[in-house]
Short mmCIF file of C-alpha atoms in Angstrom, two decimals:
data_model
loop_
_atom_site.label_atom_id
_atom_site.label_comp_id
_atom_site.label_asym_id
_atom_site.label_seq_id
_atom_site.Cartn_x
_atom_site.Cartn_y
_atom_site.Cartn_z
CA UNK A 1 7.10 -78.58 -168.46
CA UNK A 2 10.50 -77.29 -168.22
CA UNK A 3 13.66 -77.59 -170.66
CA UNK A 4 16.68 -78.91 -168.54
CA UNK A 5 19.90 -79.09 -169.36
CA UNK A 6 22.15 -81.21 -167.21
CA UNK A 7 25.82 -80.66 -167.38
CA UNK A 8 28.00 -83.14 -166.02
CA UNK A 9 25.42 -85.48 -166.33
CA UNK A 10 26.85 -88.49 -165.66
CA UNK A 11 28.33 -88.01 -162.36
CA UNK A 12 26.93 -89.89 -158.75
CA UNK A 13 25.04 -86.58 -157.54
CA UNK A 14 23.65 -85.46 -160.97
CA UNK A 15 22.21 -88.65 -162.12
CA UNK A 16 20.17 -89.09 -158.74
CA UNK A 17 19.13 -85.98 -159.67
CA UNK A 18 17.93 -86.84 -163.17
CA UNK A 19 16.66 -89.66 -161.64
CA UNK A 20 13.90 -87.20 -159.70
CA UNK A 21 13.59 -85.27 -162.49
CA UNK A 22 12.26 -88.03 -164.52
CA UNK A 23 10.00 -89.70 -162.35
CA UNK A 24 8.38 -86.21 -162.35
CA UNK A 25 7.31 -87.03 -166.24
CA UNK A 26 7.29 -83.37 -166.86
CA UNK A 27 10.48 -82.15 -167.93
CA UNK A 28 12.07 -82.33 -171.23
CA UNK A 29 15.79 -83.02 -170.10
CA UNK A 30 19.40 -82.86 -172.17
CA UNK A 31 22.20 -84.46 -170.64
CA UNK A 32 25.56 -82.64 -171.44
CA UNK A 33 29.07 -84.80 -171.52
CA UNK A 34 32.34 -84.77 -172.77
CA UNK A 35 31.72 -88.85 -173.24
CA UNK A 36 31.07 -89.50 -176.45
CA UNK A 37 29.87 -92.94 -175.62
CA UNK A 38 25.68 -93.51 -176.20
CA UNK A 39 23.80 -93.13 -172.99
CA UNK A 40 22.78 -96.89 -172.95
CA UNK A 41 25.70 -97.81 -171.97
CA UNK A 42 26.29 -95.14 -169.21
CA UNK A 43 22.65 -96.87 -167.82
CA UNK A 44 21.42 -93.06 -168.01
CA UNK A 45 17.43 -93.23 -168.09
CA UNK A 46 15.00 -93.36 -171.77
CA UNK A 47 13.35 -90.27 -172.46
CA UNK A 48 16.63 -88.07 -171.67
CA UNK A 49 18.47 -86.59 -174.65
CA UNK A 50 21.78 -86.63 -175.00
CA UNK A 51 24.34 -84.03 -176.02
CA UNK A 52 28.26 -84.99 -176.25
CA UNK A 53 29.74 -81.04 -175.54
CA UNK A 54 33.16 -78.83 -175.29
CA UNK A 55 32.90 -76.83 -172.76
CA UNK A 56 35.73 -74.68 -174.30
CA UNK A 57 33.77 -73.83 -177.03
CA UNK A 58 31.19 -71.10 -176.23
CA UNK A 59 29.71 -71.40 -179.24
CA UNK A 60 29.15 -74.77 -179.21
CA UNK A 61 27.51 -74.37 -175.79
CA UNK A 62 25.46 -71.05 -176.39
CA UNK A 63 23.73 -73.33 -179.66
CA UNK A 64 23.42 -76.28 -177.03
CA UNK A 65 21.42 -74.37 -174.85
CA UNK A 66 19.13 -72.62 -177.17
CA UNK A 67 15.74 -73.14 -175.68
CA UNK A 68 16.67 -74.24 -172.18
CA UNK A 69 15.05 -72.77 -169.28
CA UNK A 70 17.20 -73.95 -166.61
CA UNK A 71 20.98 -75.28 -166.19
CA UNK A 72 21.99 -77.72 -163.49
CA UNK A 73 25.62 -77.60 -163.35
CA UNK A 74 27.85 -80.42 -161.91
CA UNK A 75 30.71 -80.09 -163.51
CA UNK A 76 33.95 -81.63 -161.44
CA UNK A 77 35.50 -78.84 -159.28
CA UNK A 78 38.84 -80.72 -158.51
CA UNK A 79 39.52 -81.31 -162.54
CA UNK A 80 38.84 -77.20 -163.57
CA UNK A 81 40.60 -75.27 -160.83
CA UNK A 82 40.20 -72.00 -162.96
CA UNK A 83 36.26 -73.15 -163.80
CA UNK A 84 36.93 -72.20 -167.11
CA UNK A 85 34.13 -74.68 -167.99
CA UNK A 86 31.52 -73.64 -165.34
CA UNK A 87 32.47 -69.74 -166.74
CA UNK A 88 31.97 -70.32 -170.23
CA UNK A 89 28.60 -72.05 -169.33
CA UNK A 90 27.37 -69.12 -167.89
CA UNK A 91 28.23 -66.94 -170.47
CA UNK A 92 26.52 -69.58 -172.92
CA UNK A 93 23.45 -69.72 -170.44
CA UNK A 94 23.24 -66.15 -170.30
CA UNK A 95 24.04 -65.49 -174.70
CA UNK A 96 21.26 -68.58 -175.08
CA UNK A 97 19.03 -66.63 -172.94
CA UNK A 98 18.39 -69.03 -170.08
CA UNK A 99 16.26 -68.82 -167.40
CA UNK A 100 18.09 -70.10 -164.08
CA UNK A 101 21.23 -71.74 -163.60
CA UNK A 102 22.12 -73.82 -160.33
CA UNK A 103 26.38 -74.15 -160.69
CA UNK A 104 28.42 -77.59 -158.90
CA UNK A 105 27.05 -76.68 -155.37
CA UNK A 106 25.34 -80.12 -154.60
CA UNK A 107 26.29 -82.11 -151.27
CA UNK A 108 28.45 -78.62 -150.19
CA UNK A 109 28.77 -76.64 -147.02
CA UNK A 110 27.70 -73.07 -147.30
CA UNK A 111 31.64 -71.43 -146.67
CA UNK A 112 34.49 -72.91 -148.42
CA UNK A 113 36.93 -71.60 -145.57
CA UNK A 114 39.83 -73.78 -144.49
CA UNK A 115 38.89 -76.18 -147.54
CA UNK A 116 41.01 -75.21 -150.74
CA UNK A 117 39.59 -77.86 -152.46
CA UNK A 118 36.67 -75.99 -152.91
CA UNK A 119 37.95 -73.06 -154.30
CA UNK A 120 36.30 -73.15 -157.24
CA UNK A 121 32.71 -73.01 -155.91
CA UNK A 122 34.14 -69.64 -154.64
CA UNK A 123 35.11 -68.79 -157.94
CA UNK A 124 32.06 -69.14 -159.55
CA UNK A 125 29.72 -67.66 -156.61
CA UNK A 126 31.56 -64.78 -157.24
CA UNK A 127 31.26 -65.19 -160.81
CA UNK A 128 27.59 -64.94 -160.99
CA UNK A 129 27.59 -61.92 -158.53
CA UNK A 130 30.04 -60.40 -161.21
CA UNK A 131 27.53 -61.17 -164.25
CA UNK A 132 24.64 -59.63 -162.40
CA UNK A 133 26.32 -56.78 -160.86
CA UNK A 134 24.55 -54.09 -162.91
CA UNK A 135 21.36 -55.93 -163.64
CA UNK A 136 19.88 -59.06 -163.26
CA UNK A 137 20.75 -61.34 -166.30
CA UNK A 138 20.97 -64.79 -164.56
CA UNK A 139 18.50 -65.96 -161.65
CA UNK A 140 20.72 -68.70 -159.98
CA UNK A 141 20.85 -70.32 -157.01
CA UNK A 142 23.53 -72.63 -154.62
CA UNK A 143 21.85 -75.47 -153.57
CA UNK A 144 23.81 -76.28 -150.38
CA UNK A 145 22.04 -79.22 -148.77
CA UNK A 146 25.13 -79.22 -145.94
CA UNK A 147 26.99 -82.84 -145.63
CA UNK A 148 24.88 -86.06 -147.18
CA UNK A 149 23.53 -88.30 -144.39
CA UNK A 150 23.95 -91.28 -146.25
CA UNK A 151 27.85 -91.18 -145.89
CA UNK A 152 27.39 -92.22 -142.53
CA UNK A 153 26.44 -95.09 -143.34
CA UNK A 154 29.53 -96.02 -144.34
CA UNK A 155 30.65 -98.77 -146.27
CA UNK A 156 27.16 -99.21 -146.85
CA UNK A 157 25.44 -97.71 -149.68
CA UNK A 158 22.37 -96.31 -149.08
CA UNK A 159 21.73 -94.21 -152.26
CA UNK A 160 21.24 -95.52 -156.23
CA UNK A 161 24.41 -93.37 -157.56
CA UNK A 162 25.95 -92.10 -155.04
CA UNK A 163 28.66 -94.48 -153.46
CA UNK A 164 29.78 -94.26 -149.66
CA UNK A 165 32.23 -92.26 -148.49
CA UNK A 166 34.47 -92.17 -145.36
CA UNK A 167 34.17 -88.86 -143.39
CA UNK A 168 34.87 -87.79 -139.79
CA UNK A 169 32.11 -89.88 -138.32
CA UNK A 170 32.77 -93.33 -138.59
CA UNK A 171 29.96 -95.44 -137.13
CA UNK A 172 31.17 -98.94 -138.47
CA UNK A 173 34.22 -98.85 -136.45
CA UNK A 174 32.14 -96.66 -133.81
CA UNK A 175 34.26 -93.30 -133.57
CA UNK A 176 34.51 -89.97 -134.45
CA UNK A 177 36.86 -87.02 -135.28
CA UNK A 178 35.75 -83.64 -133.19
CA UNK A 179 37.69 -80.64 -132.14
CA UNK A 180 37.88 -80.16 -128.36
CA UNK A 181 36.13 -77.85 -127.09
CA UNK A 182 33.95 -77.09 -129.91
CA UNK A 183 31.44 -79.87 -129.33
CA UNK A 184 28.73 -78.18 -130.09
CA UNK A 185 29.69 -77.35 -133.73
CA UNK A 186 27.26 -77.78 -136.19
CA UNK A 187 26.61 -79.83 -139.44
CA UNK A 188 23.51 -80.12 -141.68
CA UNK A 189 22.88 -83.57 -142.80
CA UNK A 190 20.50 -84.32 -145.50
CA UNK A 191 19.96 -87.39 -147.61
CA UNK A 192 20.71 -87.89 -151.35
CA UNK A 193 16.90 -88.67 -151.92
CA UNK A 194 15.99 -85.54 -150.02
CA UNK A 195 17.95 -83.01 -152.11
CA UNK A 196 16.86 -84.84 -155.09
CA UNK A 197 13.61 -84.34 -154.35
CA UNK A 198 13.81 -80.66 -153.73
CA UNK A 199 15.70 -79.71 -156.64
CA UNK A 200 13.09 -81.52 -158.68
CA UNK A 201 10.53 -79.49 -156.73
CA UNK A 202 13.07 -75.95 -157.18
CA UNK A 203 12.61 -76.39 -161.12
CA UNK A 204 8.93 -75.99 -161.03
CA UNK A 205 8.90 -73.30 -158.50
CA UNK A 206 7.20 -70.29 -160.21
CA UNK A 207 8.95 -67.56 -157.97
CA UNK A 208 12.29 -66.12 -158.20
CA UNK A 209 15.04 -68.52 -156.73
CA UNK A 210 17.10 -67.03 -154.31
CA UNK A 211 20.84 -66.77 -154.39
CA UNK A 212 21.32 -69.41 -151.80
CA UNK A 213 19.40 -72.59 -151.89
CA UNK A 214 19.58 -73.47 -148.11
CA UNK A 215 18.14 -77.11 -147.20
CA UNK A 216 18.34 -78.07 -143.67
CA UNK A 217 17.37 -81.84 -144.05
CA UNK A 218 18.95 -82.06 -140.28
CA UNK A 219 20.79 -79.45 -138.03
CA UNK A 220 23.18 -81.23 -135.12
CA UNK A 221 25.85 -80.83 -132.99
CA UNK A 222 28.78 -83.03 -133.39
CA UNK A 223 27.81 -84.33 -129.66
CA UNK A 224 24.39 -84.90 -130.80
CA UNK A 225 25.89 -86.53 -133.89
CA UNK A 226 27.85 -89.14 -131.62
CA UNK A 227 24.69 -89.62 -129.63
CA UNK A 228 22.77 -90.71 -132.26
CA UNK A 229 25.77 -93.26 -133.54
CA UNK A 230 25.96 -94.37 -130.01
CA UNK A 231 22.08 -95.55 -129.81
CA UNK A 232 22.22 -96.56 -133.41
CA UNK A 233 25.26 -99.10 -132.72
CA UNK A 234 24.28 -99.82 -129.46
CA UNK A 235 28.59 -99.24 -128.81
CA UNK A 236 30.67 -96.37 -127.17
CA UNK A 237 32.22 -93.96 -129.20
CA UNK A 238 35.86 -93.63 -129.38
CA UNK A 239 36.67 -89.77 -129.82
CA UNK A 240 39.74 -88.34 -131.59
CA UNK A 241 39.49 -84.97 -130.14
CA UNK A 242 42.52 -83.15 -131.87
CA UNK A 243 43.06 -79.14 -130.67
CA UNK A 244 42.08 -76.38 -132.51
CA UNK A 245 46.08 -74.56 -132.15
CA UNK A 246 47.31 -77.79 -134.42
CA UNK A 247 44.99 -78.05 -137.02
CA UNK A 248 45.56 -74.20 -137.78
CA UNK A 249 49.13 -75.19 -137.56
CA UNK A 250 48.27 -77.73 -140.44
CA UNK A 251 49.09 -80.45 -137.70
CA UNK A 252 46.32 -83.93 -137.42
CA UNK A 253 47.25 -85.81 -134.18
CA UNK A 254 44.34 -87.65 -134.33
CA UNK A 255 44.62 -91.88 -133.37
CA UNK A 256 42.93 -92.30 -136.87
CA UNK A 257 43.10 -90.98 -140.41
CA UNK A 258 40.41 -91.39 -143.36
CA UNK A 259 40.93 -94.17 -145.87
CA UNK A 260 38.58 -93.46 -148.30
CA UNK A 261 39.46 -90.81 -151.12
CA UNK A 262 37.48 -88.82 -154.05
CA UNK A 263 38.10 -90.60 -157.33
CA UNK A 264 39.64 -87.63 -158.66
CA UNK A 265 42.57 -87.59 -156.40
CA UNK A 266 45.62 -89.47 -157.74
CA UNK A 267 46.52 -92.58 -155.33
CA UNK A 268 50.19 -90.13 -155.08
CA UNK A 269 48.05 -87.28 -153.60
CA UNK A 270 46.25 -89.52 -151.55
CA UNK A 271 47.80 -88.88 -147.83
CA UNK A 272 48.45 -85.22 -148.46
CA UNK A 273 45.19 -85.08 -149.78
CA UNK A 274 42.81 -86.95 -147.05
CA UNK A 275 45.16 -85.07 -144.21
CA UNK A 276 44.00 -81.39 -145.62
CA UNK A 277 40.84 -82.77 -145.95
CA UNK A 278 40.32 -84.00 -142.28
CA UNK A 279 41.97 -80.67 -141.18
CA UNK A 280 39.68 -78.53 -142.96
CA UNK A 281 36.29 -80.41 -142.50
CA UNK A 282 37.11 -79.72 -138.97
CA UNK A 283 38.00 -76.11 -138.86
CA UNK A 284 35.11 -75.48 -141.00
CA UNK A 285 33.10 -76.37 -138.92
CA UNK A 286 33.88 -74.30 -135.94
CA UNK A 287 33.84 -71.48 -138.56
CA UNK A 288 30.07 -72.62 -138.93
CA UNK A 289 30.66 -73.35 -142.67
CA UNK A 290 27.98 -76.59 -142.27
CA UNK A 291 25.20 -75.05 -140.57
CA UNK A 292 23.40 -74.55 -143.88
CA UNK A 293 20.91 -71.79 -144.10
CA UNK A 294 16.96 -72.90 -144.95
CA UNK A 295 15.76 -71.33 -147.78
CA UNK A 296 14.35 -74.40 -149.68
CA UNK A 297 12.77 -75.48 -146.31
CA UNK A 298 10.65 -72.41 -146.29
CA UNK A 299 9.89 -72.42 -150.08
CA UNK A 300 8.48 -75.91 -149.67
CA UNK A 301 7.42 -76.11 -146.30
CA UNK A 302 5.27 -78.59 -146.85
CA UNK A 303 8.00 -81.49 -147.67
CA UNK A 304 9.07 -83.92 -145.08
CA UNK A 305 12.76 -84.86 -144.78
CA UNK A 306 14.29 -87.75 -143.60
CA UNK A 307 14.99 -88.21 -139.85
CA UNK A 308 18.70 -88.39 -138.67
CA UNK A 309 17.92 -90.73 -136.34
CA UNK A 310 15.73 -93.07 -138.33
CA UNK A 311 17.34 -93.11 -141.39
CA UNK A 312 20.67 -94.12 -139.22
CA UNK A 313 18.96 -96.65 -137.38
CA UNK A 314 17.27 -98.33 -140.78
CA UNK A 315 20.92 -98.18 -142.69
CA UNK A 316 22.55 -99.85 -139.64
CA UNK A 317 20.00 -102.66 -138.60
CA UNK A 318 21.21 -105.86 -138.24
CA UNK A 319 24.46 -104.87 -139.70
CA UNK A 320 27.56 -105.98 -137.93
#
């Protein structure tokens, strides 16, 4: 049995998480929130405790955590860009005397080039090399299980919590984003049930986590990608292939644009917003910031992940 404490608890990611967690029946798990509102009414599952937290208060959090062995993290990047929260729950973690902490890594790429967005996973990676610099006070890892496969199934939802999202790869209106030339760039896709199921498996591993928490549910090419969406839909893909030159010139000529935004965006921030984000997904992915390294795959080698290919085809069956 481990003591869990789950910060950010209510969010898509972390309660499929929780979700694994407590199917396991062995973990004794404490949900932190700034909600004050009781868990019943967030639908958040019996048997969890619940803790309503400021995460500016250190104090507050280092008496929180007394007894936990390990912190999973998914606090909100976009609403923290210093990570003041994610910083003072390390230093709690580490005051508390905590095991292993995991920080807001979940459904990530392994670089965070080109995507300023994500600055703050930067932040805090470099955080916890900071804390451990002159000896080992933290074991952590980044779980970085690459881009979900379930968001393209898009508008579909394929996962309990997490809702669809619109990304590059469109297979409902059969096309595709790619940079030209760079076809064979590539992106790790794994499902929201897969990298549920391995964290729950990471927080009863008995050896040392390392640093990065690689899972490589699938490794593609973006033609291999388009393939697959081509046999799936049974239609030709129509490809947007925009030039390298303009997107470093912060230039999109692409024929279409994303729709679909995070929640935390403002509906004013919107355009700006989903153009940087179509710009960077793609030059991060020549830079090889998706092809996710596969740690977790060897530390559980005997777990089976989800096909591509047959997940795709189940999620688009008889669908229009």
């Amino acid at each position: 049995m481990v003591k869990i404490a789950i910060a950010g608890g209510t969010g898509q990611v972390s309660r499929e998480i929780i979700d694994a967690l407590v199917a396991s029946g062995k973990h004794e798990i404490t949900i932190f929130s700034r909600a004050v509102r009781a868990p019943r009414l967030l639908g958040l599952p019996s048997g969890t405790k619940w803790l309503t937290v400021d995460y500016r208060d250190k104090n507050g959090l280092v008496q929180g955590l007394q007894g936990i062995h390990t912190v999973l993290s998914f606090v909100q990047l976009l609403s923290d860009p210093n990570q003041e929260s994610q910083r003072n729950l390390v230093d709690a973690a580490i005051q508390a005397g905590v095991k292993r902490f995991a920080p807001s890594e979940y459904g990530r790429s392994k670089g965070t080039t080109d995507m300023g967005w994500w600055d703050g996973k930067q932040k805090i990676r470099e955080y916890l090399e900071e804390v451990n610099r002159k000896e080992k006070v933290l074991e952590y890892t980044l779980f970085q299980p690459g881009l979900f496969l379930d968001y393209l199934a898009f508008p579909h939802k394929t996962a309990k919590h997490v809702e669809p999202l619109q990304i590059g790869f469109n297979f409902e209106r059969h096309r595709a984003m790619l940079v030209e030339g760079h076809e064979d760039a590539v992106m790790t896709l794994t499902t929201v049930a897969d990298l549920a199921a391995i964290v729950a498996r990471a927080v009863e591993y008995e050896g040392t986590w390392p640093a990065t928490g690689g899972i490589r549910g699938n490794r593609l090419t973006f033609s291999q990608i388009i393939e697959i969406g081509e046999r799936v839909r049974g239609h030709t893909f129509d490809l947007g292939k925009v030039k390298l030159a303009d997107l470093e010139a912060g230039e999109l000529k692409s024929s279409w644009d994303l729709e679909a935004v995070h929640k935390a965006v403002s509906q004013d921030q919107a355009a700006a917003f989903q153009k940087t984000v179509s710009i960077g997904f793609l030059l991060s992915s020549v830079k090889g910031a998706w092809d996710s390294s596969d740690e977790m795959n060897h530390m559980f080698p005997d777990y089976e992940f989800t096909s591509a290919e047959e997940f795709l085809m189940k999620a688009w069956e008889v669908k229009p």
